[in-house]
PDB file of C-alpha atoms in Angstrom:
ATOM      1  CA  UNK A 299      16.021  33.731  -1.579  1.00 65.00           C
ATOM      2  CA  UNK A 300      17.926  32.905   1.627  1.00 69.00           C
ATOM      3  CA  UNK A 301      16.285  35.763   3.509  1.00 70.00           C
ATOM      4  CA  UNK A 302      12.829  34.479   2.548  1.00 70.00           C
ATOM      5  CA  UNK A 303      13.850  30.950   3.564  1.00 70.00           C
ATOM      6  CA  UNK A 304      15.002  32.051   7.043  1.00 68.00           C
ATOM      7  CA  UNK A 305      11.907  34.183   7.627  1.00 67.00           C
ATOM      8  CA  UNK A 306       9.489  31.441   6.489  1.00 68.00           C
ATOM      9  CA  UNK A 307      11.245  28.588   8.249  1.00 67.00           C
ATOM     10  CA  UNK A 308      12.111  30.111  11.595  1.00 65.00           C
ATOM     11  CA  UNK A 309       9.350  32.760  11.984  1.00 65.00           C
ATOM     12  CA  UNK A 310      11.912  35.211  13.273  1.00 62.00           C
ATOM     13  CA  UNK A 311      10.718  38.185  15.266  1.00 62.00           C
ATOM     14  CA  UNK A 312      14.110  39.874  15.109  1.00 62.00           C
ATOM     15  CA  UNK A 313      16.018  41.273  12.171  1.00 64.00           C
ATOM     16  CA  UNK A 314      18.571  38.963  10.639  1.00 64.00           C
ATOM     17  CA  UNK A 315      21.501  39.905   8.495  1.00 65.00           C
ATOM     18  CA  UNK A 316      21.808  37.433   5.650  1.00 69.00           C
ATOM     19  CA  UNK A 317      25.098  37.352   3.845  1.00 72.00           C
ATOM     20  CA  UNK A 318      25.115  36.559   0.148  1.00 77.00           C
ATOM     21  CA  UNK A 319      28.247  34.455   0.626  1.00 81.00           C
ATOM     22  CA  UNK A 320      27.806  30.688   0.652  1.00 84.00           C
ATOM     23  CA  UNK A 321      30.325  27.843   0.555  1.00 88.00           C
ATOM     24  CA  UNK A 322      29.316  25.129  -1.905  1.00 91.00           C
ATOM     25  CA  UNK A 323      30.467  21.529  -1.667  1.00 90.00           C
ATOM     26  CA  UNK A 324      29.602  18.316  -3.478  1.00 92.00           C
ATOM     27  CA  UNK A 325      29.507  15.566  -0.818  1.00 91.00           C
ATOM     28  CA  UNK A 326      28.521  15.153   2.816  1.00 90.00           C
ATOM     29  CA  UNK A 327      28.343  12.240   5.275  1.00 89.00           C
ATOM     30  CA  UNK A 328      24.924  11.886   6.966  1.00 85.00           C
ATOM     31  CA  UNK A 329      23.529   9.003   9.010  1.00 75.00           C
ATOM     32  CA  UNK A 330      26.720   7.039   8.329  1.00 80.00           C
ATOM     33  CA  UNK A 331      26.276   7.277   4.529  1.00 84.00           C
ATOM     34  CA  UNK A 332      27.979   9.396   1.903  1.00 87.00           C
ATOM     35  CA  UNK A 333      25.547  11.628   0.003  1.00 91.00           C
ATOM     36  CA  UNK A 334      26.644  13.114  -3.308  1.00 92.00           C
ATOM     37  CA  UNK A 335      25.315  16.015  -5.306  1.00 92.00           C
ATOM     38  CA  UNK A 336      24.968  16.493  -9.042  1.00 91.00           C
ATOM     39  CA  UNK A 337      28.286  18.386  -8.883  1.00 90.00           C
ATOM     40  CA  UNK A 338      30.216  15.367  -7.557  1.00 88.00           C
ATOM     41  CA  UNK A 339      32.208  12.898  -9.651  1.00 88.00           C
ATOM     42  CA  UNK A 340      29.533  10.215  -9.430  1.00 85.00           C
ATOM     43  CA  UNK A 341      25.743  10.399  -9.571  1.00 84.00           C
ATOM     44  CA  UNK A 342      25.416   7.550  -7.033  1.00 86.00           C
ATOM     45  CA  UNK A 343      23.772   8.838  -3.864  1.00 83.00           C
ATOM     46  CA  UNK A 344      22.264  11.981  -5.413  1.00 91.00           C
ATOM     47  CA  UNK A 345      18.602  10.844  -5.241  1.00 93.00           C
ATOM     48  CA  UNK A 346      17.159  11.223  -1.760  1.00 92.00           C
ATOM     49  CA  UNK A 347      13.926  11.201   0.169  1.00 91.00           C
ATOM     50  CA  UNK A 348      13.179  14.222   2.399  1.00 90.00           C
ATOM     51  CA  UNK A 349      10.610  14.194   5.188  1.00 88.00           C
ATOM     52  CA  UNK A 350       8.184  17.079   5.715  1.00 84.00           C
ATOM     53  CA  UNK A 351       5.258  17.513   8.088  1.00 82.00           C
ATOM     54  CA  UNK A 352       1.948  18.088   6.364  1.00 75.00           C
ATOM     55  CA  UNK A 353      -0.798  20.347   7.604  1.00 76.00           C
ATOM     56  CA  UNK A 354      -3.363  17.706   6.610  1.00 80.00           C
ATOM     57  CA  UNK A 355      -1.800  14.562   8.071  1.00 78.00           C
ATOM     58  CA  UNK A 356       0.011  13.688  11.295  1.00 83.00           C
ATOM     59  CA  UNK A 357       2.488  11.374   9.560  1.00 85.00           C
ATOM     60  CA  UNK A 358       5.427  12.926   7.720  1.00 86.00           C
ATOM     61  CA  UNK A 359       5.383  12.992   3.928  1.00 85.00           C
ATOM     62  CA  UNK A 360       8.377  11.702   1.965  1.00 86.00           C
ATOM     63  CA  UNK A 361       9.350  13.700  -1.124  1.00 88.00           C
ATOM     64  CA  UNK A 362      11.895  12.280  -3.582  1.00 90.00           C
ATOM     65  CA  UNK A 363      14.381  14.570  -5.239  1.00 92.00           C
ATOM     66  CA  UNK A 364      17.884  14.996  -6.622  1.00 93.00           C
ATOM     67  CA  UNK A 365      20.548  16.916  -4.699  1.00 94.00           C
ATOM     68  CA  UNK A 366      22.003  19.596  -6.959  1.00 93.00           C
ATOM     69  CA  UNK A 367      24.561  20.840  -4.405  1.00 93.00           C
ATOM     70  CA  UNK A 368      25.203  21.331  -0.696  1.00 93.00           C
ATOM     71  CA  UNK A 369      26.091  24.679   0.803  1.00 91.00           C
ATOM     72  CA  UNK A 370      27.075  26.191   4.130  1.00 89.00           C
ATOM     73  CA  UNK A 371      25.781  29.603   5.078  1.00 84.00           C
ATOM     74  CA  UNK A 372      26.714  31.815   8.013  1.00 79.00           C
ATOM     75  CA  UNK A 373      23.883  33.873   9.460  1.00 75.00           C
ATOM     76  CA  UNK A 374      24.136  36.603  12.061  1.00 68.00           C
ATOM     77  CA  UNK A 375      21.230  37.872  14.152  1.00 63.00           C
ATOM     78  CA  UNK A 376      20.940  41.586  14.791  1.00 62.00           C
ATOM     79  CA  UNK A 377      21.125  41.755  18.539  1.00 59.00           C
ATOM     80  CA  UNK A 378      23.558  43.021  21.142  1.00 52.00           C
ATOM     81  CA  UNK A 379      25.682  39.877  20.839  1.00 64.00           C
ATOM     82  CA  UNK A 380      25.387  39.410  17.060  1.00 65.00           C
ATOM     83  CA  UNK A 381      25.844  35.662  17.326  1.00 72.00           C
ATOM     84  CA  UNK A 382      26.985  34.046  14.087  1.00 76.00           C
ATOM     85  CA  UNK A 383      25.668  30.550  13.346  1.00 79.00           C
ATOM     86  CA  UNK A 384      26.514  28.207  10.483  1.00 81.00           C
ATOM     87  CA  UNK A 385      23.761  26.306   8.681  1.00 84.00           C
ATOM     88  CA  UNK A 386      24.213  23.500   6.155  1.00 89.00           C
ATOM     89  CA  UNK A 387      21.616  23.079   3.407  1.00 90.00           C
ATOM     90  CA  UNK A 388      20.991  21.056   0.281  1.00 92.00           C
ATOM     91  CA  UNK A 389      19.590  22.606  -2.869  1.00 91.00           C
ATOM     92  CA  UNK A 390      17.235  19.902  -4.169  1.00 92.00           C
ATOM     93  CA  UNK A 391      15.193  19.483  -7.334  1.00 90.00           C
ATOM     94  CA  UNK A 392      12.053  17.584  -6.288  1.00 89.00           C
ATOM     95  CA  UNK A 393      10.266  15.185  -8.632  1.00 84.00           C
ATOM     96  CA  UNK A 394       6.552  15.270  -9.346  1.00 74.00           C
ATOM     97  CA  UNK A 395       4.575  12.036  -9.398  1.00 58.00           C
ATOM     98  CA  UNK A 396       5.257  11.747 -13.127  1.00 45.00           C
ATOM     99  CA  UNK A 397       8.983  12.299 -12.943  1.00 45.00           C
ATOM    100  CA  UNK A 398       8.990  15.890 -14.168  1.00 47.00           C
ATOM    101  CA  UNK A 399      11.240  18.210 -12.216  1.00 49.00           C
ATOM    102  CA  UNK A 400       8.697  20.574 -10.773  1.00 46.00           C
ATOM    103  CA  UNK A 401      10.414  22.579  -8.075  1.00 54.00           C
ATOM    104  CA  UNK A 402      13.734  23.513  -6.566  1.00 62.00           C
ATOM    105  CA  UNK A 403      14.052  23.969  -2.870  1.00 85.00           C
ATOM    106  CA  UNK A 404      16.486  24.835  -0.112  1.00 86.00           C
ATOM    107  CA  UNK A 405      16.313  22.031   2.441  1.00 88.00           C
ATOM    108  CA  UNK A 406      18.030  21.746   5.797  1.00 88.00           C
ATOM    109  CA  UNK A 407      20.160  18.580   5.779  1.00 90.00           C
ATOM    110  CA  UNK A 408      18.251  17.322   8.841  1.00 89.00           C
ATOM    111  CA  UNK A 409      15.260  16.691   6.543  1.00 90.00           C
ATOM    112  CA  UNK A 410      17.170  14.187   4.378  1.00 91.00           C
ATOM    113  CA  UNK A 411      15.910  10.762   5.425  1.00 89.00           C
ATOM    114  CA  UNK A 412      17.498   8.261   3.060  1.00 89.00           C
ATOM    115  CA  UNK A 413      18.875   7.592  -0.373  1.00 90.00           C
ATOM    116  CA  UNK A 414      16.481   6.269  -3.010  1.00 91.00           C
ATOM    117  CA  UNK A 415      16.624   4.673  -6.428  1.00 89.00           C
ATOM    118  CA  UNK A 416      14.483   6.453  -9.026  1.00 87.00           C
ATOM    119  CA  UNK A 417      13.211   5.120 -12.351  1.00 83.00           C
ATOM    120  CA  UNK A 418      10.388   5.822 -14.747  1.00 77.00           C
ATOM    121  CA  UNK A 419       7.832   3.028 -15.076  1.00 75.00           C
ATOM    122  CA  UNK A 420       6.992   2.357 -18.687  1.00 71.00           C
ATOM    123  CA  UNK A 421       3.360   1.523 -19.284  1.00 67.00           C
ATOM    124  CA  UNK A 422       2.569   0.031 -22.658  1.00 64.00           C
ATOM    125  CA  UNK A 423      -0.989   0.308 -23.850  1.00 61.00           C
ATOM    126  CA  UNK A 424      -2.159  -0.503 -27.329  1.00 57.00           C
ATOM    127  CA  UNK A 425      -4.284   2.612 -27.649  1.00 53.00           C
ATOM    128  CA  UNK A 426      -1.685   5.094 -26.341  1.00 53.00           C
ATOM    129  CA  UNK A 427       1.481   6.373 -27.885  1.00 50.00           C
ATOM    130  CA  UNK A 428       4.442   5.831 -25.544  1.00 50.00           C
ATOM    131  CA  UNK A 429       6.762   8.251 -27.363  1.00 53.00           C
ATOM    132  CA  UNK A 430       6.401  10.919 -24.653  1.00 54.00           C
ATOM    133  CA  UNK A 431       8.547   9.706 -21.740  1.00 53.00           C
ATOM    134  CA  UNK A 432       7.338  12.608 -19.532  1.00 56.00           C
ATOM    135  CA  UNK A 433       4.005  10.828 -19.053  1.00 60.00           C
ATOM    136  CA  UNK A 434       5.618   7.796 -17.395  1.00 68.00           C
ATOM    137  CA  UNK A 435       5.010   7.600 -13.645  1.00 75.00           C
ATOM    138  CA  UNK A 436       8.020   7.744 -11.340  1.00 80.00           C
ATOM    139  CA  UNK A 437       8.990   4.719  -9.244  1.00 82.00           C
ATOM    140  CA  UNK A 438      10.878   5.501  -6.012  1.00 83.00           C
ATOM    141  CA  UNK A 439      12.571   2.677  -4.102  1.00 84.00           C
ATOM    142  CA  UNK A 440      13.979   3.526  -0.637  1.00 84.00           C
ATOM    143  CA  UNK A 441      17.451   2.092  -0.054  1.00 83.00           C
ATOM    144  CA  UNK A 442      18.648   0.611   3.228  1.00 73.00           C
ATOM    145  CA  UNK A 443      19.641   3.027   5.972  1.00 61.00           C
ATOM    146  CA  UNK A 444      22.606   2.567   8.236  1.00 56.00           C
ATOM    147  CA  UNK A 445      22.152   3.925  11.748  1.00 53.00           C
ATOM    148  CA  UNK A 446      24.978   3.772  14.305  1.00 50.00           C
ATOM    149  CA  UNK A 447      26.611   0.866  12.491  1.00 48.00           C
ATOM    150  CA  UNK A 448      23.390  -1.164  12.232  1.00 43.00           C
ATOM    151  CA  UNK A 449      21.698  -1.787   8.910  1.00 43.00           C
ATOM    152  CA  UNK A 450      17.933  -1.670   9.108  1.00 42.00           C
ATOM    153  CA  UNK A 451      15.269  -2.259   6.516  1.00 42.00           C
ATOM    154  CA  UNK A 452      11.636  -1.153   6.635  1.00 42.00           C
ATOM    155  CA  UNK A 453      10.691  -3.396   9.599  1.00 42.00           C
TER     156      UNK A 453
END
């Protein structure tokens, strides 16, 4: 899985040696905020918004998801120097528009934009049964970001 990730992400024209050894950890400090994973003591700070560039739009798309864990991976290129570089990733379970967990993904921590609050919006209609909670749409609320000691909102 890591080999495919490196080849797809970096379009490498040289052979890379991918070790199967990773170092997992449960918390990390990014953008002046503490981000937790599902493996940490608290679930606060596990829901995040990641930014990706779309092939159809010039603006980045924001995808909400839950951080399952962080991991560090050392990768060595096969060249005369054999330089070893460390990469830090998050393994994230992304939400679909209806709140179902539809995919897991390795994401570079640079793609994590902000923490979010996530809830299912209950829609009550007289003609529909609301017993199936999987049909409720997901509501994602971006939380304030702190950048270099300044707190900014969406303005």
